[in-house]
CSV table of C-alpha atoms and ligand atoms in Angstrom, one decimal:
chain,number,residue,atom,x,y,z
A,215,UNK,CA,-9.9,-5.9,28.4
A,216,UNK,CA,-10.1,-4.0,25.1
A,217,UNK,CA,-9.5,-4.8,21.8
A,218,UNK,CA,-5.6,-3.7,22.0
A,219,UNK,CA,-4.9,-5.4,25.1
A,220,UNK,CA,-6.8,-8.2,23.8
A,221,UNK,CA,-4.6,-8.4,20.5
A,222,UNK,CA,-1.6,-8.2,22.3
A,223,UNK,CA,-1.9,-10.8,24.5
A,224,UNK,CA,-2.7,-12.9,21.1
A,225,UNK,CA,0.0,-11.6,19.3
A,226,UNK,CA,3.2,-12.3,21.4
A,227,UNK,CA,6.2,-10.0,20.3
A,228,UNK,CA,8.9,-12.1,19.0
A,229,UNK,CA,6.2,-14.0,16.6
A,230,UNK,CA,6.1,-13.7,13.1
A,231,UNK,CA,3.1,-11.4,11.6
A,232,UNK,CA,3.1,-10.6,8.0
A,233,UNK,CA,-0.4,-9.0,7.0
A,234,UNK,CA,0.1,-8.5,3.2
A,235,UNK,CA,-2.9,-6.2,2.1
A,236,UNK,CA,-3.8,-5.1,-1.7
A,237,UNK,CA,-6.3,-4.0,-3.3
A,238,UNK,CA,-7.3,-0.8,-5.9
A,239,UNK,CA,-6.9,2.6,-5.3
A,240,UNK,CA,-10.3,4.0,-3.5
A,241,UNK,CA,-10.6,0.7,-1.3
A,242,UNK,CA,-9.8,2.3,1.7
A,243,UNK,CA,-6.3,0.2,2.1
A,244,UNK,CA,-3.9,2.7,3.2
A,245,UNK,CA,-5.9,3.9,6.3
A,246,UNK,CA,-7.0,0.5,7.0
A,247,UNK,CA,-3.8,-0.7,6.9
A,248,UNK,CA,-2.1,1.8,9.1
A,249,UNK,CA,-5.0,1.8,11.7
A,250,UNK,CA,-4.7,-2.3,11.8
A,251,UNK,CA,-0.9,-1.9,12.5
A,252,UNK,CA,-1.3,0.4,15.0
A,253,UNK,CA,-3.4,-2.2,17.2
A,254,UNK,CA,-1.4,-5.1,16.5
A,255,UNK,CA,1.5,-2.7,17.9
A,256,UNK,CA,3.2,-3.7,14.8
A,257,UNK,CA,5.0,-1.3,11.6
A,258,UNK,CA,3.2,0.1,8.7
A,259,UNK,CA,4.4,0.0,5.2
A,260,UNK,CA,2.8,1.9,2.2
A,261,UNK,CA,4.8,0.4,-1.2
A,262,UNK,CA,2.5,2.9,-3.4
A,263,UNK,CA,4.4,5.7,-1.3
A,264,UNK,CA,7.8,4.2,-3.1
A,265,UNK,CA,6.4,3.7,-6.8
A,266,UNK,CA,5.1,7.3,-5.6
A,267,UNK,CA,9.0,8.8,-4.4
A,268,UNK,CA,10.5,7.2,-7.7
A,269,UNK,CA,8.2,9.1,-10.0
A,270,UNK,CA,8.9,11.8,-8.3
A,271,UNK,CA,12.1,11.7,-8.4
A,272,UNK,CA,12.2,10.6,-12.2
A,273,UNK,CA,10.0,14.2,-13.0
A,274,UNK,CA,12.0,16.5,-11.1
A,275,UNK,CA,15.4,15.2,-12.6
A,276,UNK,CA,13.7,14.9,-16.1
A,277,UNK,CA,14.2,11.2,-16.7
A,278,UNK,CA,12.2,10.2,-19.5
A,279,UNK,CA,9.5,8.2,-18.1
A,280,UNK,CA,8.6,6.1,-21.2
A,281,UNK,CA,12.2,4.7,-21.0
A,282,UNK,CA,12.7,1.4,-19.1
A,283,UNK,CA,16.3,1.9,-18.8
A,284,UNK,CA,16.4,5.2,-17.5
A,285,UNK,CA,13.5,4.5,-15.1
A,286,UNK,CA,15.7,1.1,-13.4
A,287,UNK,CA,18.6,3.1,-13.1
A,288,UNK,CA,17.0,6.3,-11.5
A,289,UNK,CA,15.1,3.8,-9.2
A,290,UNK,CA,18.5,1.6,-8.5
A,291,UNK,CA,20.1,4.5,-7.6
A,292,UNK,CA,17.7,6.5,-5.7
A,293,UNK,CA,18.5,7.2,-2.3
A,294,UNK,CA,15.0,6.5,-0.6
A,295,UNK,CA,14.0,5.9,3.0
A,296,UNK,CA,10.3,5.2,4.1
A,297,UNK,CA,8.9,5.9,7.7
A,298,UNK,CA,7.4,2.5,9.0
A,299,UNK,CA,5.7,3.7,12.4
A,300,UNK,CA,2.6,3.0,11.8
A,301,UNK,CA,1.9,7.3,13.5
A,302,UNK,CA,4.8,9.3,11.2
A,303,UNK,CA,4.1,9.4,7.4
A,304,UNK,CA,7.6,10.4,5.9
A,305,UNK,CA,9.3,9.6,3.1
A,306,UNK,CA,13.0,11.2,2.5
A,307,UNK,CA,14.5,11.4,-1.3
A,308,UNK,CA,18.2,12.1,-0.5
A,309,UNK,CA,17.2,13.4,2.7
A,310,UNK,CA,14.7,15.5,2.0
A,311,UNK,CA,10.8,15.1,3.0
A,312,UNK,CA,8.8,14.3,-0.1
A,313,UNK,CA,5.4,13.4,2.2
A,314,UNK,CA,3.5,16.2,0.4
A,315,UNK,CA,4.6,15.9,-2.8
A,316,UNK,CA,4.2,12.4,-3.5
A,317,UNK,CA,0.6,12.7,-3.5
A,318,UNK,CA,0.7,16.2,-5.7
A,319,UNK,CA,-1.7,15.1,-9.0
A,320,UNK,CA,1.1,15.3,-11.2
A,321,UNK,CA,2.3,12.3,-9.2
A,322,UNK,CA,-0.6,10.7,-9.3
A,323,UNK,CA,-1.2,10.6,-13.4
A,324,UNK,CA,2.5,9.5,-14.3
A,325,UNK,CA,3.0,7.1,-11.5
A,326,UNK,CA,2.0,4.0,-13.3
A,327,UNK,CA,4.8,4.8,-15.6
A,328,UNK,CA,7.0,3.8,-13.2
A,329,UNK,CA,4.7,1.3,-11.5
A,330,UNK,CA,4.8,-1.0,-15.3
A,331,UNK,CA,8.3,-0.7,-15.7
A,332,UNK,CA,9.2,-4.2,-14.4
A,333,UNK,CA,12.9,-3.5,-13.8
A,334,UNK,CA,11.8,-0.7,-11.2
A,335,UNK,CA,9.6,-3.0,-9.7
A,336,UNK,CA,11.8,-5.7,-9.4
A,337,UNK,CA,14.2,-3.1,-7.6
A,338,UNK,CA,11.4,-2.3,-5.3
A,339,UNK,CA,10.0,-5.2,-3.9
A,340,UNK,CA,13.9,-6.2,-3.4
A,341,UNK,CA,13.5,-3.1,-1.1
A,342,UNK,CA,10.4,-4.1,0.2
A,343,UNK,CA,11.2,-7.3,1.3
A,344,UNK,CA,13.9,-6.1,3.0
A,345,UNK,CA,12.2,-3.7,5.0
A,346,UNK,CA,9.8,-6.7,6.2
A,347,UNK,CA,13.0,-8.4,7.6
A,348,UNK,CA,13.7,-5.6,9.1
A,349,UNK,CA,10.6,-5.2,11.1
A,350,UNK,CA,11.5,-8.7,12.2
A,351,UNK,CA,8.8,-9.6,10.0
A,352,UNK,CA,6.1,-7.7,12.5
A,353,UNK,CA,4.4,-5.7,9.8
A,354,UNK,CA,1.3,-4.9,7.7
A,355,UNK,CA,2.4,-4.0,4.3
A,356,UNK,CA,0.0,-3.1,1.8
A,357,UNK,CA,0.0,-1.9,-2.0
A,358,UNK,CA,-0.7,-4.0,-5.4
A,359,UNK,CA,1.3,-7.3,-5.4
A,360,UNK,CA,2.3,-7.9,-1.6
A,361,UNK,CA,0.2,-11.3,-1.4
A,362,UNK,CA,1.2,-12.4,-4.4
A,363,UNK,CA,4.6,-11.6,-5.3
A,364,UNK,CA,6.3,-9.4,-2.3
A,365,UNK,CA,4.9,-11.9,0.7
A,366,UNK,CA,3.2,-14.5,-0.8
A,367,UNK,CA,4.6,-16.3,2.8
A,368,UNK,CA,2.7,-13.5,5.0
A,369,UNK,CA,0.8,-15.1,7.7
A,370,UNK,CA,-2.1,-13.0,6.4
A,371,UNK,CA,-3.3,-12.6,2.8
A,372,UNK,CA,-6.1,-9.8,2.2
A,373,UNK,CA,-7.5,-8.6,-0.8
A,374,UNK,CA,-9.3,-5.5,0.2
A,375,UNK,CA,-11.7,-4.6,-2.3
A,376,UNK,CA,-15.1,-2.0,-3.0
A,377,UNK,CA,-17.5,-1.3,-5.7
A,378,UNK,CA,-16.3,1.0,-8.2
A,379,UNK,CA,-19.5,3.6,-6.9
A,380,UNK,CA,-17.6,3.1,-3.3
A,381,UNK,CA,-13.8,3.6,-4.3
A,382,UNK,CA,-15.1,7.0,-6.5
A,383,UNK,CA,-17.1,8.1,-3.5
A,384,UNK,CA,-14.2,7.7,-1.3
A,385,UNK,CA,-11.2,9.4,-3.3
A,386,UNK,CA,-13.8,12.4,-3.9
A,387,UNK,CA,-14.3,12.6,-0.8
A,388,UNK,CA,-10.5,12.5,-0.1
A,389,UNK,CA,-9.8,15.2,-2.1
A,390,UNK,CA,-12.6,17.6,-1.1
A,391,UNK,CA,-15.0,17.6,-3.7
A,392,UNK,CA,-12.7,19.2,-5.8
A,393,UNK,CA,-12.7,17.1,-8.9
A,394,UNK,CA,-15.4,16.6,-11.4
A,395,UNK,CA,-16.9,12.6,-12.2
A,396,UNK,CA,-14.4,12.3,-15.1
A,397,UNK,CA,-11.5,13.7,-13.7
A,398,UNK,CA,-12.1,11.0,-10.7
A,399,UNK,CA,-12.7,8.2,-13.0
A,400,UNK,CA,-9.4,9.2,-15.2
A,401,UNK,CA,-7.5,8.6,-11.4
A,402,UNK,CA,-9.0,5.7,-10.1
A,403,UNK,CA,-10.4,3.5,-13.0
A,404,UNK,CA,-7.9,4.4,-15.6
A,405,UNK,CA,-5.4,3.9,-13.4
A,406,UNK,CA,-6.0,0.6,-12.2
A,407,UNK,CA,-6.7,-0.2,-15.9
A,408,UNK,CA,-3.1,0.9,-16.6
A,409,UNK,CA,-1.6,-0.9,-13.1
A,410,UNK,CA,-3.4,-4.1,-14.1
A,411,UNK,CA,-1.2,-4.8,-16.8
A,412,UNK,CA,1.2,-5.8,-14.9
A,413,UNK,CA,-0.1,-6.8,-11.6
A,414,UNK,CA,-3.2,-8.8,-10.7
A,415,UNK,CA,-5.4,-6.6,-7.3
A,416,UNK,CA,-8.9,-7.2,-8.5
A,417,UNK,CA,-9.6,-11.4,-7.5
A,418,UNK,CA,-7.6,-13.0,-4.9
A,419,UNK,CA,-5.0,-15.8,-5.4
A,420,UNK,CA,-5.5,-18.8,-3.5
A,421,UNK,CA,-5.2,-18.5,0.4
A,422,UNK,CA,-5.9,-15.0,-0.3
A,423,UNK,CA,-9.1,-13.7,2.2
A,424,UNK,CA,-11.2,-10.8,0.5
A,425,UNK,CA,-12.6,-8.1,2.4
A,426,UNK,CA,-15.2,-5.9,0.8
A,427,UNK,CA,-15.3,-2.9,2.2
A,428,UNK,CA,-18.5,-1.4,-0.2
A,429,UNK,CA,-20.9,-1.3,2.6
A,430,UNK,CA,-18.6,-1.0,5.9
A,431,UNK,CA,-17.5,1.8,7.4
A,432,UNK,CA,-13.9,2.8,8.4
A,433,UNK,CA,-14.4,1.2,11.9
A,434,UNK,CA,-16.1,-2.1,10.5
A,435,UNK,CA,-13.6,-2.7,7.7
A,436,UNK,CA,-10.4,-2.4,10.3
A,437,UNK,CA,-12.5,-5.0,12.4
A,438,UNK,CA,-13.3,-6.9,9.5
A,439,UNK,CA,-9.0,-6.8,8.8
A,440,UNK,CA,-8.4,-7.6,12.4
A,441,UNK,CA,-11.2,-10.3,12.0
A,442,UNK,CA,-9.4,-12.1,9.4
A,443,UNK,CA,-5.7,-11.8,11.5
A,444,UNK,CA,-6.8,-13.5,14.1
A,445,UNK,CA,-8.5,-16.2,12.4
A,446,UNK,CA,-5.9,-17.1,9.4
A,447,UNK,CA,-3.1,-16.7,11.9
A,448,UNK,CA,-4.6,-18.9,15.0
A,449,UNK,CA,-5.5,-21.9,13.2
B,262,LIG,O1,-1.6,3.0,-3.6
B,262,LIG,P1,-1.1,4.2,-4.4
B,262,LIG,O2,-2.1,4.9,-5.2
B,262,LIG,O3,-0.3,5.2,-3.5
B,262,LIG,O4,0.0,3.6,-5.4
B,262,LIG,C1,0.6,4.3,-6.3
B,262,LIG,C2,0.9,3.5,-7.6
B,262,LIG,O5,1.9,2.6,-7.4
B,262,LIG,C3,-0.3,2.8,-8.2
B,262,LIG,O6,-0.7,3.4,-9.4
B,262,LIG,C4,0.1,1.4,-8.4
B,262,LIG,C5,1.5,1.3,-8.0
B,262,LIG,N1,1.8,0.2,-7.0
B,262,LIG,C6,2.2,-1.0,-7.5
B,262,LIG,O7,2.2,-1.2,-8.7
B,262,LIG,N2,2.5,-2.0,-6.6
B,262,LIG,C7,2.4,-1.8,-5.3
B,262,LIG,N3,2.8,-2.8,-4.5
B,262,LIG,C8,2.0,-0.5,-4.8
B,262,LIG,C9,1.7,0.4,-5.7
């Protein structure tokens, strides 16, 4: 029997399986996450892709991103829908396919704009519990605040974490070599620095399991994830 069968058999359909994952950016969570929902056969959501799709949004229509009010509204208003198959990435802003361009570096440097203004959050995570009922509560949902404040009733809490050497290493790596030491500290330290202020990813709350993925591999720390399901959610 392998591992999927295996899992399966654990994991009867019909059961409730929340596996809230967060951690910083760098830790390897969004390919971890999608990788352990696609063995536990359940869906995959990625909540940075929505704080991603509203700041896109917000700098193609010029709203004024230091502006609370104007960021709410865009994000109350925006007509967003988010892929949660675990095997198709897309995300649709009135229809059309913003996959690519949320990830585009100008993206990437204003999104905590977005991600501190607390009415856009509050809009978002009303989204993002709803897409967990939806999946009939069958999902792995990962990003900043799901153990604590999105799903704080998952089944499964995990902090995913790394050493700063390992989450550097890894989104260089991501993006080709193509950015110098600075410019990758300025995305990945600074902008946890700046994401921190309003949510807490770098200790676990209580119940909350950490993984650290610093000296695993891809393969390990999905086995390491799966490790932890099976455990916190059998006993
Ligand atoms: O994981 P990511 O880099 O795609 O996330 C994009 C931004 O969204 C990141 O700067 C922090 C923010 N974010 C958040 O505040 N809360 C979440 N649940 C997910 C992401």
């Amino acid at each position: 029997m392998d591992t999927d069968t295996s899992t399966m058999t654990r994991f009867r359909f019909g059961k409730s399986l929340v596996v809230a994952i967060d951690g910083p950016s760098g830790s390897g969570k969004s390919s971890v996450s999608r990788e352990t929902a696609r063995r536990l056969h359940a869906a995959y959501l990625d909540t940075g892709a929505m704080y991603r799709a509203v700041t896109l949004h917000c700098l193609e229509k010029g709203v004024d991103l230091t502006d609370a009010g104007s960021v709410e509204r865009a994000t109350r208003e925006l007509d967003l829908s988010i892929s949660t198959r675990p095997d198709t990435e897309a995300v649709l802003v009135s229809g059309i396919d913003v996959t690519d361009a949320i990830r585009e570096p100008r993206v990437t440097r204003a999104v905590s704009a977005v991600a501190t203004t607390l009415g856009a959050r509050s809009e978002l995570i009303r989204r993002q519990r709803q897409i967990i009922a939806d999946s009939h509560h069958r999902i792995v949902a990962e990003g900043r605040d799901i153990t604590t404040v999105v799903a704080p009733d998952a089944e499964v809490r995990i902090l995913l974490t790394a050493s700063e050497e390992a989450r550097l290493r890894r989104r260089g790596d991501q993006l080709g070599g193509t950015q110098t030491a600075e410019q990758l500290k300025q995305q990945v330290l600074a902008r946890d620095a700046r994401d921190s202020s309003v949510v807490n990813f770098h200790q676990a709350a209580n119940g909350v399991v950490t993984v650290d993925s610093s000296d695993l591999d891809f393969e390990q720390t999905v086995t390491a994830v799966l490790d932890v399901v099976r455990t916190v959610a059998h006993h």
